[in-house]
XYZ file of C-alpha atoms in Angstrom:
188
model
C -29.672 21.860 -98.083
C -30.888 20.722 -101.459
C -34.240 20.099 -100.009
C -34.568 23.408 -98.425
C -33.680 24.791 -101.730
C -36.424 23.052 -103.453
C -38.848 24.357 -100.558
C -37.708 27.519 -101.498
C -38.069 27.240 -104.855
C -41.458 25.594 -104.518
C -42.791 27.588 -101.761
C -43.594 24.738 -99.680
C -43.948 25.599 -95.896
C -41.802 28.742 -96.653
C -42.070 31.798 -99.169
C -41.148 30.958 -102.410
C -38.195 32.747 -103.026
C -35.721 31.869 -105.874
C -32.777 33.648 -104.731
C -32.852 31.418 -101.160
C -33.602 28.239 -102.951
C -30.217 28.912 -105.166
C -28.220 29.911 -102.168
C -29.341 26.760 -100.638
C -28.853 24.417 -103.417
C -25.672 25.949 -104.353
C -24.553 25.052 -100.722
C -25.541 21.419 -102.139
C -23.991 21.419 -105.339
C -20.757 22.302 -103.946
C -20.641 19.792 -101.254
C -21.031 17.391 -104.761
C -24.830 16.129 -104.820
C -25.338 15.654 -108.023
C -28.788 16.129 -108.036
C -28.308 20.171 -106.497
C -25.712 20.634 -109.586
C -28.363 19.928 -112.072
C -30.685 22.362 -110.432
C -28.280 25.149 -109.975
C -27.160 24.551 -113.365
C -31.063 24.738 -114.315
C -30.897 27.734 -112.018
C -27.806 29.442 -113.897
C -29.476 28.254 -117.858
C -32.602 29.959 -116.926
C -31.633 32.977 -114.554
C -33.556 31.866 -111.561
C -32.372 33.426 -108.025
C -29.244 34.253 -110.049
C -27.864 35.992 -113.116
C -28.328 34.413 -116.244
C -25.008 32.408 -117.004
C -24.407 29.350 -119.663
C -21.258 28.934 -119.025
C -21.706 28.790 -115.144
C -24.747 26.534 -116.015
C -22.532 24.119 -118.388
C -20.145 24.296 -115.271
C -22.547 22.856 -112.791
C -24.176 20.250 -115.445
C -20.546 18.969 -116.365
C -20.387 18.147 -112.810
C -23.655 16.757 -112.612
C -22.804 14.297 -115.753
C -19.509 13.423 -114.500
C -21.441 11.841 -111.463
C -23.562 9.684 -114.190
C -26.556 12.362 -113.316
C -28.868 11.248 -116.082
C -30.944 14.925 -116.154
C -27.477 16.828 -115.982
C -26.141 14.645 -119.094
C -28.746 15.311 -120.989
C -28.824 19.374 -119.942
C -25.437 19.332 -121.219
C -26.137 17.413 -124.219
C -28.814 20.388 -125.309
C -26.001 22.997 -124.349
C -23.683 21.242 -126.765
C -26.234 20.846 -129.646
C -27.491 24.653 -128.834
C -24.117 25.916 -128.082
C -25.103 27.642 -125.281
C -22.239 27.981 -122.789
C -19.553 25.962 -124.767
C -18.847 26.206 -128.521
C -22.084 24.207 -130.745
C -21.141 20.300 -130.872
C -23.455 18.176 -132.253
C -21.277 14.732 -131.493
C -20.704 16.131 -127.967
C -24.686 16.766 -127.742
C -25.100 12.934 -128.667
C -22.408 11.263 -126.333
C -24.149 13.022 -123.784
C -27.436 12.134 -124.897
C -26.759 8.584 -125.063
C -25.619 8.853 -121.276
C -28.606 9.837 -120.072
C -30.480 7.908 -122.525
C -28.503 4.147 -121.910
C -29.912 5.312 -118.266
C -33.844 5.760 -119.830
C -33.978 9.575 -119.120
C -36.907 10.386 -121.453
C -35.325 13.593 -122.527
C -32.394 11.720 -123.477
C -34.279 9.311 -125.236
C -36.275 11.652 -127.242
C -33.072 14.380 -127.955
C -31.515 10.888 -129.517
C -33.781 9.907 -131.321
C -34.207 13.553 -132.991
C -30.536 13.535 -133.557
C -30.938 10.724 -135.729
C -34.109 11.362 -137.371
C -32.661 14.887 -138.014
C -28.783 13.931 -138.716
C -27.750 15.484 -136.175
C -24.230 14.702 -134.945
C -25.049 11.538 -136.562
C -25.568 9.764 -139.693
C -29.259 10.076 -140.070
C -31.665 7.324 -139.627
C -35.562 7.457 -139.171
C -35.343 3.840 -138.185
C -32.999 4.644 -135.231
C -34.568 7.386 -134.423
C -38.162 5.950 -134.462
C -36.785 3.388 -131.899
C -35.251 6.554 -129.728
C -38.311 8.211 -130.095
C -40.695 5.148 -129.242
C -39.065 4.498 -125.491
C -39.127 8.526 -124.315
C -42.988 8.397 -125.652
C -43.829 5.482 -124.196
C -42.029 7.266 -120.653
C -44.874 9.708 -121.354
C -42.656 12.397 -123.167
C -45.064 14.742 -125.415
C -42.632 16.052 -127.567
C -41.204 12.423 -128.265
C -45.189 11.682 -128.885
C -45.542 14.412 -131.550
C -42.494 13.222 -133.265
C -43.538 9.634 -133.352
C -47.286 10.478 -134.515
C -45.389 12.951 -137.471
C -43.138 9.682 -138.042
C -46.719 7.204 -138.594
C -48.364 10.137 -140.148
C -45.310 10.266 -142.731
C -44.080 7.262 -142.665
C -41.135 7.766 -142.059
C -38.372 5.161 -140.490
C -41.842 3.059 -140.472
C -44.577 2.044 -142.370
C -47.415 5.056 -143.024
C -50.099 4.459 -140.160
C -52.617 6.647 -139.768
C -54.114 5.343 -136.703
C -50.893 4.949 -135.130
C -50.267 8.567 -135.440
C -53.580 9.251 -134.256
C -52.383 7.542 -131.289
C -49.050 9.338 -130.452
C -50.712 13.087 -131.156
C -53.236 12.060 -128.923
C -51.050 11.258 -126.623
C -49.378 13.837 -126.708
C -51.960 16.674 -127.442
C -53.665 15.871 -124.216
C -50.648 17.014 -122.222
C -51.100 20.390 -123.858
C -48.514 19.926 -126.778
C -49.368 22.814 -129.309
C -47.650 21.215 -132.507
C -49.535 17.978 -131.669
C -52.971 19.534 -131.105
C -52.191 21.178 -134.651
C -51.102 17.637 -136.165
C -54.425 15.870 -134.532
C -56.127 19.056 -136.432
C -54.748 17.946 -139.722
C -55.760 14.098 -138.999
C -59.699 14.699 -139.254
């Protein structure tokens, strides 16, 4: 079912067609695959084949995380920090964050390591955050990138390095990152 939802959603060897491919991973999710709950809740965050919903989407991602679904603890981790379905909690945001993070989900990693470089839901601390930041970009996450090039260009949490922040914006410019192509400007 989950499959045929993605097909759906995809338009692989069928139509794409967002309102079957919920239907069909909805049929998933409720039967408790984890992996269907973090779509639907995707589905429900974004308004895709259904109406527009946080709090259904927290609904589906709570379910997701309970399972130890790295993607849906992190999802719920950016619904806490936004406050988008539940009432705003940053310390909520980073339990969940850690979840998915102690499991390497790059999205995790990097909304971590921005908790800490920001002090959010956390006592701030570049250092901890530069380490956060360092495993999502090394996973190949461009946002995780920029930060970590703005943290060399700065030097901030490590030692000013202007090459090394070449590095990172590269990185991460070259998967079409806007604020990094900007920062790479700056560099030359």
């Amino acid at each position: 079912q989950h499959n045929l939802g993605i097909c759906y959603n995809e338009g692989q060897g069928v139509e794409k067609n967002a309102e079957a491919s919920a239907m069909w991973c909805g049929k998933a999710a409720e039967q408790g695959y984890a992996q269907a709950q973090t779509i639907l809740g995707v589905f429900f965050q974004h308004g895709t084949g259904v109406k527009q919903n946080y709090e259904t989407a927290v609904h589906w991602y709570t379910k997701a995380a309970a399972q130890g679904h790295p993607e849906g603890q992190c999802n719920l981790g950016v619904c806490f920090e936004k406050g988008r379905g539940v009432e705003k909690n940053a310390t909520t945001a980073v339990h969940w964050y850690s979840k998915a993070a102690a499991q390497g989900h790059p999205h995790g990693l990097y909304f971590l390591g921005n908790c800490y470089d920001k002090g959010t839901g956390v006592k701030q601390n570049y250092e901890t955050g530069v380490r956060w930041y360092t495993k999502a970009a090394e996973q190949g996450d461009a946002a995780a990138q920029c930060n970590l090039g703005g943290c060399f260009y700065e030097g901030t949490g490590v030692e000013k390095n202007a090459t090394t922040a070449v590095h990172w914006y590269s990185k991460a410019a070259d998967q079409e990152h806007a604020s990094a192509q900007y920062n790479l400007g700056i560099c030359f």
